[in-house]
Coordinates of C-alpha atoms and ligand atoms in Angstrom, one line a residue:
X1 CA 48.0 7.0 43.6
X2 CA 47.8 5.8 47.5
X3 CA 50.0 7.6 49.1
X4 CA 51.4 6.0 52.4
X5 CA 52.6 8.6 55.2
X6 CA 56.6 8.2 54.6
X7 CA 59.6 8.8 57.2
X8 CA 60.6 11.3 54.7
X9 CA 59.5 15.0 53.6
X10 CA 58.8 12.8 50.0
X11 CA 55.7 11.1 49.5
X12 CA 55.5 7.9 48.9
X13 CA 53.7 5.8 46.1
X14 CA 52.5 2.2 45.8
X15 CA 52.3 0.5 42.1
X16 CA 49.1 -0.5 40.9
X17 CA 48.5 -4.1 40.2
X18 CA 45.1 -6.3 39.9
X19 CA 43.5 -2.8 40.6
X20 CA 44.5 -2.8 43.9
X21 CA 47.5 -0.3 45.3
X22 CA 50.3 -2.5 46.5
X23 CA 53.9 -2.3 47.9
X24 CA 56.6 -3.8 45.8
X25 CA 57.1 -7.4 47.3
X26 CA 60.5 -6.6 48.4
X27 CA 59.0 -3.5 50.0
X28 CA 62.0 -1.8 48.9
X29 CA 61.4 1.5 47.4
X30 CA 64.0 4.2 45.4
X31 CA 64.1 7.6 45.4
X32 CA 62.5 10.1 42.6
X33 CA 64.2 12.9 41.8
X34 CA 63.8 16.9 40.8
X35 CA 66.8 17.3 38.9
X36 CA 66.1 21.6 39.1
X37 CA 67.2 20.8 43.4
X38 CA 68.6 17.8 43.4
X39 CA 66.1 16.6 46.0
X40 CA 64.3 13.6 46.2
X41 CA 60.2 14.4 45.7
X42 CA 59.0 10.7 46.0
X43 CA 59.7 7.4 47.1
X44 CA 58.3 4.6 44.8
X45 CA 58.5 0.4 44.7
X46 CA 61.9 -1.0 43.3
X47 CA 59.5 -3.8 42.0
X48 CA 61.3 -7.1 40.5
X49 CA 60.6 -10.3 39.0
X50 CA 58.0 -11.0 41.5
X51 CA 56.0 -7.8 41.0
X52 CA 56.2 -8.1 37.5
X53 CA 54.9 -12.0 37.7
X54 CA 52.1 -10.9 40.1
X55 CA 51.6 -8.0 37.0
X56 CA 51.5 -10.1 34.2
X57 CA 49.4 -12.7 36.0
X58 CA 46.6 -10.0 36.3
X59 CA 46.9 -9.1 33.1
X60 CA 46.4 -12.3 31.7
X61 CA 44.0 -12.9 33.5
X62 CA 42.2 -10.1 32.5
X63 CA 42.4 -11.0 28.7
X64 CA 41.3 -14.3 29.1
X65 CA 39.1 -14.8 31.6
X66 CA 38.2 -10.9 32.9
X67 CA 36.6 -10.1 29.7
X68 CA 38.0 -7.3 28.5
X69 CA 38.8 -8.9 24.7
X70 CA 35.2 -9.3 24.6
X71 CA 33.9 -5.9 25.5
X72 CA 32.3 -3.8 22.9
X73 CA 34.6 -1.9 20.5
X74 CA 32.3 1.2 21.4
X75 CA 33.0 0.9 25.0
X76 CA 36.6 0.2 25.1
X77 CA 36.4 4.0 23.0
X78 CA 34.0 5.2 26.0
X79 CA 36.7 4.3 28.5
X80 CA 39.5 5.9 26.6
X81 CA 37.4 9.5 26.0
X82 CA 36.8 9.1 29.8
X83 CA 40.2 9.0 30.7
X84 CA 41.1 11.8 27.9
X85 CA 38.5 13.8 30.1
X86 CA 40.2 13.0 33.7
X87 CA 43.7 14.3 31.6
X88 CA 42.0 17.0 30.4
X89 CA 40.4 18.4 33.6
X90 CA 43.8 17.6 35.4
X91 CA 45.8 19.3 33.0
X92 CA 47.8 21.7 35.1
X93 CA 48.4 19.6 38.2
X94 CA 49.8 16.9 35.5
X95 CA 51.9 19.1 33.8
X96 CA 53.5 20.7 37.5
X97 CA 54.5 17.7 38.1
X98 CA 55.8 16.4 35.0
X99 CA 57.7 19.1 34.9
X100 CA 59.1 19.4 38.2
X101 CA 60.1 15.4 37.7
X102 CA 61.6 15.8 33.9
X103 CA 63.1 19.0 34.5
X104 CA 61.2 20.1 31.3
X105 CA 59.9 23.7 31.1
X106 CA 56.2 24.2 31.9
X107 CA 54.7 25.2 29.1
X108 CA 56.0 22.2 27.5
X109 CA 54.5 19.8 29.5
X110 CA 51.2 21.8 29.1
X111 CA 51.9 21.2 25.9
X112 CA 52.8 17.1 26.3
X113 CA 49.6 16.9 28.4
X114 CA 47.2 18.1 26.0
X115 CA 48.7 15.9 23.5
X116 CA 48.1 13.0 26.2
X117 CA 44.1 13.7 26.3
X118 CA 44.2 14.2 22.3
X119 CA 46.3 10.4 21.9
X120 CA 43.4 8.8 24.2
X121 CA 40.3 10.4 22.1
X122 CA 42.5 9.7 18.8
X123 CA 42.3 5.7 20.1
X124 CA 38.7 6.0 21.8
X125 CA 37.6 7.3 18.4
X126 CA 39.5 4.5 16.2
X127 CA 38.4 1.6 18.7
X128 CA 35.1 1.4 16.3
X129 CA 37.2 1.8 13.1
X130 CA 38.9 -1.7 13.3
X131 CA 37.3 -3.6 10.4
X132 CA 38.2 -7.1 9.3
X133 CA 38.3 -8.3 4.8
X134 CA 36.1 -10.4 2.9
X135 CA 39.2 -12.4 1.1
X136 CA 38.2 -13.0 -2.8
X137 CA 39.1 -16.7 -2.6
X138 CA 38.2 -18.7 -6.0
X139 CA 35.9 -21.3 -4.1
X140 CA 32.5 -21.4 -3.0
X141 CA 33.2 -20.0 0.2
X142 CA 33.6 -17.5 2.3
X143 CA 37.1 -16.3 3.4
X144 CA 37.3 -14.0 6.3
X145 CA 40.5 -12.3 8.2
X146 CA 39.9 -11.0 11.6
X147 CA 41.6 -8.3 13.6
X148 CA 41.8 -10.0 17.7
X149 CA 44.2 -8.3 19.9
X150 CA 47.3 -9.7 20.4
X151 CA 47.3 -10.2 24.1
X152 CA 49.1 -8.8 27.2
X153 CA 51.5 -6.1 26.1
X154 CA 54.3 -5.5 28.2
X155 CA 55.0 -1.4 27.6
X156 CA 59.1 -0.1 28.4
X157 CA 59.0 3.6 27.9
X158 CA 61.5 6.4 28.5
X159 CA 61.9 9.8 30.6
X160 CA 62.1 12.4 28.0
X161 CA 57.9 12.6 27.3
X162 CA 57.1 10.5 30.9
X163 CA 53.2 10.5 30.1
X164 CA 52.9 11.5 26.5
X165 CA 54.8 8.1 26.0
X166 CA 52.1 6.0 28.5
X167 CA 49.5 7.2 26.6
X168 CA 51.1 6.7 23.1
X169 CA 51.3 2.9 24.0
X170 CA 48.6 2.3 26.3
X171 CA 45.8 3.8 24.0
X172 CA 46.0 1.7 21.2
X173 CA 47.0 -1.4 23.2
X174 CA 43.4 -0.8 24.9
X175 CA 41.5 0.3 21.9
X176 CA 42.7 -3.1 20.5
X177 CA 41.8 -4.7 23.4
X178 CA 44.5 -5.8 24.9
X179 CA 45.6 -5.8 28.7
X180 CA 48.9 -4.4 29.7
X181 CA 51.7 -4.0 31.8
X182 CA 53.4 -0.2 31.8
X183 CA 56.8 0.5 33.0
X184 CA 57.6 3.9 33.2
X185 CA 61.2 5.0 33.1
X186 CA 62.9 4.8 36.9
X187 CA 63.6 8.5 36.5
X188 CA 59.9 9.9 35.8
X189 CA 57.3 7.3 37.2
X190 CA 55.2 10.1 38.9
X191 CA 52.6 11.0 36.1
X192 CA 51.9 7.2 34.5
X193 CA 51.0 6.7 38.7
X194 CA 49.1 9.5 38.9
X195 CA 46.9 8.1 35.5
X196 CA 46.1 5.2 37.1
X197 CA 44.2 6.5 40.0
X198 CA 41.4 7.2 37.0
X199 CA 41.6 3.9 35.8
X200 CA 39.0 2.4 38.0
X201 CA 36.4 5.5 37.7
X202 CA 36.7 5.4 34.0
X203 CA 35.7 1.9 33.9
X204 CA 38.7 -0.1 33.1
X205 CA 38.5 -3.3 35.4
X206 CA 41.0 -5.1 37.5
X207 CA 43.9 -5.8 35.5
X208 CA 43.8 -4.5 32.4
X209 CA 46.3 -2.0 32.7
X210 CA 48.6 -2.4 36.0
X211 CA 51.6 0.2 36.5
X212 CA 55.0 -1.2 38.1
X213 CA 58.0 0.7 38.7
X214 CA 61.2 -0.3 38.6
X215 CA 64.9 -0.3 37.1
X216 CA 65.4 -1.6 33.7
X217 CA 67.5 -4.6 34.6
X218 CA 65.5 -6.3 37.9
X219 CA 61.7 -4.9 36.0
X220 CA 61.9 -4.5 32.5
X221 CA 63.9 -7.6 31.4
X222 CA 61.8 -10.2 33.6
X223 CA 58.5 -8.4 31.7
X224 CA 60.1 -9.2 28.3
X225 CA 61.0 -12.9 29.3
X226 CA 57.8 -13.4 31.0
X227 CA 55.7 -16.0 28.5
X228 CA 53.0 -14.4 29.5
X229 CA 53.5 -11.0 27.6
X230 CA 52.8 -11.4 23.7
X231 CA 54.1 -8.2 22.9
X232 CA 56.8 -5.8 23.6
X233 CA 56.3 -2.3 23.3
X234 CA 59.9 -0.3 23.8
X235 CA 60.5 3.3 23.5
X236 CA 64.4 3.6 24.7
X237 CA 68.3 3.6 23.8
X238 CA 69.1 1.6 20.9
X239 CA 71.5 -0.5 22.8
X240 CA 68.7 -1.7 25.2
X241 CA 66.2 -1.7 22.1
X242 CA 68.9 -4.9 21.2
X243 CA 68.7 -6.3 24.5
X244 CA 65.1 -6.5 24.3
X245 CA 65.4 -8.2 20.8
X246 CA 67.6 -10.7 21.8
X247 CA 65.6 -11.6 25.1
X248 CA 61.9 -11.6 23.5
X249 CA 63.3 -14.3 21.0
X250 CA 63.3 -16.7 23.3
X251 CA 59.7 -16.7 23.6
X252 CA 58.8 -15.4 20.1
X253 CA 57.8 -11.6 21.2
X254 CA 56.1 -9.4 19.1
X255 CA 58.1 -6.6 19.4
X256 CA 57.8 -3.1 18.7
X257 CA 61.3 -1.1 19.2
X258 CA 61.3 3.1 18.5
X259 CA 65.1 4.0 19.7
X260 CA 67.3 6.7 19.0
X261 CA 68.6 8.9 16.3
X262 CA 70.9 11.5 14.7
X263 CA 68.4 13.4 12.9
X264 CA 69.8 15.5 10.0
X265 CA 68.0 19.0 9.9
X266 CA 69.2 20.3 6.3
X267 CA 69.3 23.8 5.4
X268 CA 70.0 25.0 1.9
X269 CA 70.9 28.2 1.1
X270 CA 67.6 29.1 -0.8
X271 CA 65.9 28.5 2.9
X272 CA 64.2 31.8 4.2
X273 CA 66.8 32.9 6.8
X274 CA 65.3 34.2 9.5
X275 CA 62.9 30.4 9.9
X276 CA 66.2 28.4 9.3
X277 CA 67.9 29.9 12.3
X278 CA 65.0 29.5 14.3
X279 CA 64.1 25.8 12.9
X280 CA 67.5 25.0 13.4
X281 CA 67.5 25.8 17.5
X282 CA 64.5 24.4 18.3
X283 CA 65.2 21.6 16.4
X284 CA 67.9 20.5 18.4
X285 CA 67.5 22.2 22.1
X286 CA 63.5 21.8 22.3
X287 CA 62.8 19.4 25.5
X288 CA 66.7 20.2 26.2
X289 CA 67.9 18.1 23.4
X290 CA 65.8 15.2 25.1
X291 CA 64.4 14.2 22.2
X292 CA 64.7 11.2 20.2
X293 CA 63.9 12.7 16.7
X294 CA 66.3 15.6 17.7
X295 CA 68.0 17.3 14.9
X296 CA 71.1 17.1 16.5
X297 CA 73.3 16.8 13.0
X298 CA 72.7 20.8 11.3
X299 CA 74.1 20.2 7.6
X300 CA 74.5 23.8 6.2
X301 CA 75.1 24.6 2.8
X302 CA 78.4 26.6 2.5
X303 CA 77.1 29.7 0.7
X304 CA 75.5 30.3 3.8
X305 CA 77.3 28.6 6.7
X306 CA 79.1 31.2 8.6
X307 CA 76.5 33.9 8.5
X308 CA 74.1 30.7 9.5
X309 CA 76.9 29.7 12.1
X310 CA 76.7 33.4 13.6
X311 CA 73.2 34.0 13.4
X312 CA 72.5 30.4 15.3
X313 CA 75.3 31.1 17.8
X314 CA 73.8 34.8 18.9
X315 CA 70.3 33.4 19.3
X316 CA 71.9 30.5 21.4
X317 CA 73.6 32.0 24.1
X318 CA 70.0 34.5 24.8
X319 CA 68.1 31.1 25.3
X320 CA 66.5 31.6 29.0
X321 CA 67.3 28.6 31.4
X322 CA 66.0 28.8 34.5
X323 CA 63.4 26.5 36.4
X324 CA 61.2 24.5 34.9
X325 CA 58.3 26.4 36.5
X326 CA 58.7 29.0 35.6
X327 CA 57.2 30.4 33.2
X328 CA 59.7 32.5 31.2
X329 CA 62.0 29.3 30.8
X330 CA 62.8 27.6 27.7
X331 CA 65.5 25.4 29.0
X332 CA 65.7 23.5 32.1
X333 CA 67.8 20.8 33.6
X334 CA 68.6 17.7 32.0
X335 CA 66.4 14.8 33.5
X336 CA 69.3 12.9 36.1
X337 CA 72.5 13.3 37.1
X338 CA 73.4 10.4 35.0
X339 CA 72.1 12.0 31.8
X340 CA 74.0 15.2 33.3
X341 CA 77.4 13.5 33.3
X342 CA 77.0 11.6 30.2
X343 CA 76.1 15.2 28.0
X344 CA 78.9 16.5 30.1
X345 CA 81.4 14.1 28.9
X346 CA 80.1 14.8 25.0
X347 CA 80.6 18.5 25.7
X348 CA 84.2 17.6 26.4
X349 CA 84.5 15.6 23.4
X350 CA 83.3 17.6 21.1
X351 CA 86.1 20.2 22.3
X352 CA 88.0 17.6 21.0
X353 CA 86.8 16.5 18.0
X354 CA 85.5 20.1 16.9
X355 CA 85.1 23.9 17.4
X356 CA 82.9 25.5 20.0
X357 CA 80.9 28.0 18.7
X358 CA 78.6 28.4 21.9
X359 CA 78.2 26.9 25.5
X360 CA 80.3 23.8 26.2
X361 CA 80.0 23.2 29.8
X362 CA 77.6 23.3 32.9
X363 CA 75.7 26.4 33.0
X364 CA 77.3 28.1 35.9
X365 CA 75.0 30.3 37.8
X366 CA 72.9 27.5 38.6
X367 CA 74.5 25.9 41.9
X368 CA 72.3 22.9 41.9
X369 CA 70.2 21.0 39.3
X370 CA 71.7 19.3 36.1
X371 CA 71.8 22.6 33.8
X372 CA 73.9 22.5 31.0
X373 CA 74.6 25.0 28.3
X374 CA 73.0 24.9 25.5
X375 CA 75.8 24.2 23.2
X376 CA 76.7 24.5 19.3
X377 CA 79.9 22.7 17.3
X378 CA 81.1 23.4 14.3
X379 CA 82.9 22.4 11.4
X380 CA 82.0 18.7 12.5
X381 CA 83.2 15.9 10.8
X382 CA 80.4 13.3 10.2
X383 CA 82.6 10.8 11.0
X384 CA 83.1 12.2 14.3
X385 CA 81.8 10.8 17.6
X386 CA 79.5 13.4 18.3
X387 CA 77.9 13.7 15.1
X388 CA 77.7 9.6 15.4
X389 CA 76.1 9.0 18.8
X390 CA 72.9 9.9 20.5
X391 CA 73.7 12.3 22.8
X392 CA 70.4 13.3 24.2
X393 CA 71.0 16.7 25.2
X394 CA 71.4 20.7 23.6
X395 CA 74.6 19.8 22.0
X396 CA 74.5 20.5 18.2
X397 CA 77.2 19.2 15.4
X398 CA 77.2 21.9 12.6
X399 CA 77.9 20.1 9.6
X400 CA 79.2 21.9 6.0
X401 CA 77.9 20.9 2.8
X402 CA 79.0 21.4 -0.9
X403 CA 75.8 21.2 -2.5
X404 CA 72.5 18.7 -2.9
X405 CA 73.9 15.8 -3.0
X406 CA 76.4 16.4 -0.9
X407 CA 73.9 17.2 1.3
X408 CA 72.1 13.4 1.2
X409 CA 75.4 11.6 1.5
X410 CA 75.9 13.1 5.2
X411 CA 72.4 13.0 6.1
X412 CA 72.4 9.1 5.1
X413 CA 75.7 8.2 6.6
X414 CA 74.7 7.2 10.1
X415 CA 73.2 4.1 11.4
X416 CA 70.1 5.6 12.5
X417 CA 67.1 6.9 10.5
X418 CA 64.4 8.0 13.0
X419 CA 63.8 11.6 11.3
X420 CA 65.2 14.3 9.0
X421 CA 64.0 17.6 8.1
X422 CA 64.8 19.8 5.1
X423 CA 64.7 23.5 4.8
X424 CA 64.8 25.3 1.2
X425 CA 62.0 27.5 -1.0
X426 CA 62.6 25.3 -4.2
X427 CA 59.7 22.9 -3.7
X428 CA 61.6 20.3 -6.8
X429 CA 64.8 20.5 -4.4
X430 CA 62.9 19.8 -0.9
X431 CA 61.1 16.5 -2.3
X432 CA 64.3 15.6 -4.1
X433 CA 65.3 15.3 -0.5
X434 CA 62.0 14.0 1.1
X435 CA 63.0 11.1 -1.5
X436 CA 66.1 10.3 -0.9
X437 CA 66.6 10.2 3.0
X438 CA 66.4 7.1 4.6
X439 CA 64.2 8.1 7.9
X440 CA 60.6 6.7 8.8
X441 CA 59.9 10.9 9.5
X442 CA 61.0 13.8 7.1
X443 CA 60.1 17.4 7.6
X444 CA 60.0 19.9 5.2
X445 CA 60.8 23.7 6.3
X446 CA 59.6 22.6 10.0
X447 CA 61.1 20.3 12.6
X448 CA 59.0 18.4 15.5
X449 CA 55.8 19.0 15.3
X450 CA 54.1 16.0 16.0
X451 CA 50.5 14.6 15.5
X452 CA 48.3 11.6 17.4
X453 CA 46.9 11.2 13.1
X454 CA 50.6 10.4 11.3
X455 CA 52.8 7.6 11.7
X456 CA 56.2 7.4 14.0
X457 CA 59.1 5.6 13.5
X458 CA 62.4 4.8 12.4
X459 CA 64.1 3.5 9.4
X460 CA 67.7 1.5 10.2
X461 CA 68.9 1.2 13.9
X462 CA 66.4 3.5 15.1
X463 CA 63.8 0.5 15.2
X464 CA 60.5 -0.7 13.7
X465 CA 57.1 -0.3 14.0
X466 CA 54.9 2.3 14.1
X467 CA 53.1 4.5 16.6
X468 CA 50.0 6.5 16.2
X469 CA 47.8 6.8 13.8
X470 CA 46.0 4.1 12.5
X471 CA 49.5 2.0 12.6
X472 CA 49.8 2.5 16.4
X473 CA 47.1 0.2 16.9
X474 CA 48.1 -2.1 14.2
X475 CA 51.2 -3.1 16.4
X476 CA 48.8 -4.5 18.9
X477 CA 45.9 -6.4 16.8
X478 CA 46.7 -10.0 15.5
X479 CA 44.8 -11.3 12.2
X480 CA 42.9 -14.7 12.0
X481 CA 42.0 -16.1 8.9
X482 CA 38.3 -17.9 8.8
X483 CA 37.3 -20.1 6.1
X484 CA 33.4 -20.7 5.6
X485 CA 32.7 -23.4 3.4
X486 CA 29.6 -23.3 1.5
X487 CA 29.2 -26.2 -0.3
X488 CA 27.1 -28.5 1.7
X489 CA 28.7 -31.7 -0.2
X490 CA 32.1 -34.1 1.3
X491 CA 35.6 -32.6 0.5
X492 CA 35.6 -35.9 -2.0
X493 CA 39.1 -36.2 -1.7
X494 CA 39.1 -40.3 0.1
Ligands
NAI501 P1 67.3 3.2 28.5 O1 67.1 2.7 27.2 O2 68.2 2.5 29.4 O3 65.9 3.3 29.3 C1 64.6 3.3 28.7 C2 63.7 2.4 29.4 O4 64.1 1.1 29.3 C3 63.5 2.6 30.9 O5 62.2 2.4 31.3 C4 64.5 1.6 31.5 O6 64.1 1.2 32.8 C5 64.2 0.4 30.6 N1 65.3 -0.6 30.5 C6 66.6 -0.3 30.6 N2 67.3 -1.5 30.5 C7 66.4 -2.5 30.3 C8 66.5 -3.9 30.0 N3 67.7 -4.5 30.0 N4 65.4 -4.6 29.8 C9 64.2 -3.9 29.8 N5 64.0 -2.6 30.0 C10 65.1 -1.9 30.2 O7 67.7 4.7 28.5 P2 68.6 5.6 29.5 O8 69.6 4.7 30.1 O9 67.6 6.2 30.4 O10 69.2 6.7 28.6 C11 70.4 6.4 27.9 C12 70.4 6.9 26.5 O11 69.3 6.3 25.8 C13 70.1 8.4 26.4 O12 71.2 9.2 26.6 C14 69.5 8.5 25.0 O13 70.6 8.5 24.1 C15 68.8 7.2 24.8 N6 67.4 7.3 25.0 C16 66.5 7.4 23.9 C17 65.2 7.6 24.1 C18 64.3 7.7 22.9 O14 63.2 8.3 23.0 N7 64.6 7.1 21.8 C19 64.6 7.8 25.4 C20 65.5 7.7 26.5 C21 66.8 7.4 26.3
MG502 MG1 70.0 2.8 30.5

């Protein structure tokens, strides 16, 4: 990223459009913070309609004129192992400062940004793989479909993964071959910036990917109205995943939408113990309850719920905060103040609407930074707010249950369905459970992990579509229908 010399100790970034690193046209810029200080780190465009028109132009014209539908399928994958390379090879200076803009611990985001390399080579590897069908038409012809890109995608992605989530949508969008216009979050531009330095070396020419930052309102809603972009791409809250739905209908939007959830994380009584607990916690505090699959709703069966309850609490209140440097730490600050105040206000409620087994309020020996306790309720009621609402942060809702289906009724009663996970030894019981839960992701005596080769996704209000695997790029590949006709003689019809 070009750094201009600021007036402040913060450095300050341009956006990168047509290839070329620009000012916002405004020339107005907004602060990027560490949320571990409090302090602002950078300075980047506040970019608005304008940029995003200049944006979208360049994209355009870089899938219809700049050639980029039309390179090979073999070198679009060359491009994208390139870039996995340039990730790999500036793997810790990525993950520093991913982490000192998420607030996430370090060795996390070395985890995030190995993932970001593997999502690249996953999509420079499946660029060759996309195959058309011979249709078996009854005629003497020959019946064809086509996979073409779709276009210019216009990508809307969160804070909570800053550059794992760039990569998830720009790497199939490019192995497709489409051109495309990324948004990162306003919180956590830093990283999706730093990408696109590489973008030039590795071979991708002007245009075809351009980075704007910006606010949601004044840059992400004039890049889903623009009639230029043929495709949304949306990784967000599920009230803005509406907004987006409602706008891109006015110019008939593919749209792609992966939004929230209350992820279940089941735990029956056969379950071995010791994994539960452990499953249980990570489960919901990993990434500081950041998370969009967190499983944030713990249903417990009773025969086991207060020696669960106990055993979940003790391990709990040991979990190391500290700053997301360092190395030791498991739990840093949440991302923004605003995402401070908003867990905040759910730790309150849930004193309210339940019983606090563990944390409940800001953690106090940090004097600045957005650390909150990691925090347990029990004896939730799944009608309750707090076991309703996303609250994207380390506040879990302990849940009772009778028995199996018991069990299912709770995990199915929300609006959401992004993922689920069920813990037990009785294999008939666990895919009982894998049946009957209505989420696009269901683990089964595990909760997280996360591969570049299996689909993600929600069921219900947590959105459609489907990233990674050979369904990520799927989202960004249109289908054309060819007819050959052999028959050399007149339709005969007139
Ligand atoms: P958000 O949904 O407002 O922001 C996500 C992205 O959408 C950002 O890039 C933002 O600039 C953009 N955006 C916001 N409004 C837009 C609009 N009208 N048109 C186009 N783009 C727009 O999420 P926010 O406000 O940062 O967090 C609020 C809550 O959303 C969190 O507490 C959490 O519950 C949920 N969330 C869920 C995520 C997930 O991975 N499913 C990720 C981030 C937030
Ligand atoms: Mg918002």
């Amino acid at each position: 990223m070009r750094q201009v010399a600021g007036k402040s100790k913060a450095d300050r970034y341009q956006v990168y459009v047509d290839g070329k690193w620009v000012d916002g046209a405004s020339q107005k810029t907004f602060p990027v913070y560490d949320p571990s200080t409090e302090e602002v780190i950078a300075e980047v465009p506040d970019c608005d309609a304008k940029d995003v028109d200049r944006a979208v132009t360049a994209a355009s014209a870089a899938f219809e004129t700049g050639g980029w539908p039309q390179t090979t399928a073999q070198e679009r994958g060359r491009i994208l192992f390139r870039l996995a390379e340039k990730v790999r090879q500036n793997a810790a200076m990525l993950a520093e400062l991913e982490s000192r803009n998420c607030g996430k611990p370090i060795v996390e985001a070395e985890f995030d940004i190995a993932d970001v390399a593997t999502c690249f080579e996953y999509y420079g590897g499946l660029a060759t793989k996309v195959m058309g069908h011979v249709n078996p038409v009854p005629d003497n012809a020959l019946s064809l479909s086509l996979r073409e890109p779709m276009g210019v995608a216009g990508q809307i992605i969160p804070w909570n993964y800053p550059l794992l989530m760039a990569a998830w949508k720009l790497a199939p969008a490019l192995a497709a071959g489409c051109t495309c216009v990324l948004k990162p979050a306003e919180q956590t531009p830093l990283t999706a910036l730093q990408l696109a330095n590489w973008f030039e070396e590795v071979g991708l020419s002007h245009g075809v990917v351009n980075v704007i930052t910006g606010f949601g309102e004044s840059a992400g809603a004039p890049l889903v109205r623009h009639p230029k972009v043929n495709k949304i791409a949306f990784t967000g809250s599920a009230a803005v995943g509406k907004e987006i739905q409602k706008a891109a209908a006015e110019t008939l939007k593919r749209v792609s939408l992966e939004l929230g959830g209350k992820s279940p994380n089941i735990f029956f009584a056969d379950a071995d113990f010791e994994a539960a607990i452990d499953g249980a916690l990570f489960g919901v505090f990993i990434n500081q309850g950041e998370v969009c699959s967190a499983g944030s709703r713990i249903l417990v069966e009773k025969k086991i719920y207060k020696r669960f309850l106990d055993g979940m609490t003790e391990k709990a209140k040991k979990i190391k905060l500290g700053p997301p440097l360092e190395r030791e730490t498991k739990m840093g600050p949440l991302v923004s103040k605003e995402q401070y105040e908003r867990v905040r206000s759910y730790q309150e409620l849930g004193k309210k609407e339940a019983k606090l087994a563990a944390g409940g309020g800001r953690a106090a020996k940090f004097k600045n930074g957005y650390y909150v306790e990691p925090t347990i309720f029990y004896d939730v009621e799944n009608s309750a707010r707090i076991a309703r609402e996303e609250i994207f942060g380390p506040v879990a809702a302990v849940i009772p249950f009778e028995n199996e289906a018991d069990a299912i009724r709770i995990a199915n009663d929300t609006p959401y369905g992004l993922a689920a996970a069920v813990w037990s030894r009785d294999i008939f019981k666990a895919l009982r459970a894998v049946k009957a839960i209505r989420a696009g992701i269901v683990w089964v005596n595990h909760m997280q992990p996360t591969y570049v080769e299996a689909p993600w996704g929600g069921y219900k209000q947590s959105g459609f579509g489907r990233e990674l695997g050979p369904w990520g790029i799927e989202e960004y590949l249109e289908t054309k229908q060819v007819h050959i006709n052999l028959n050399e003689q007149p339709i005969g019809w007139y």
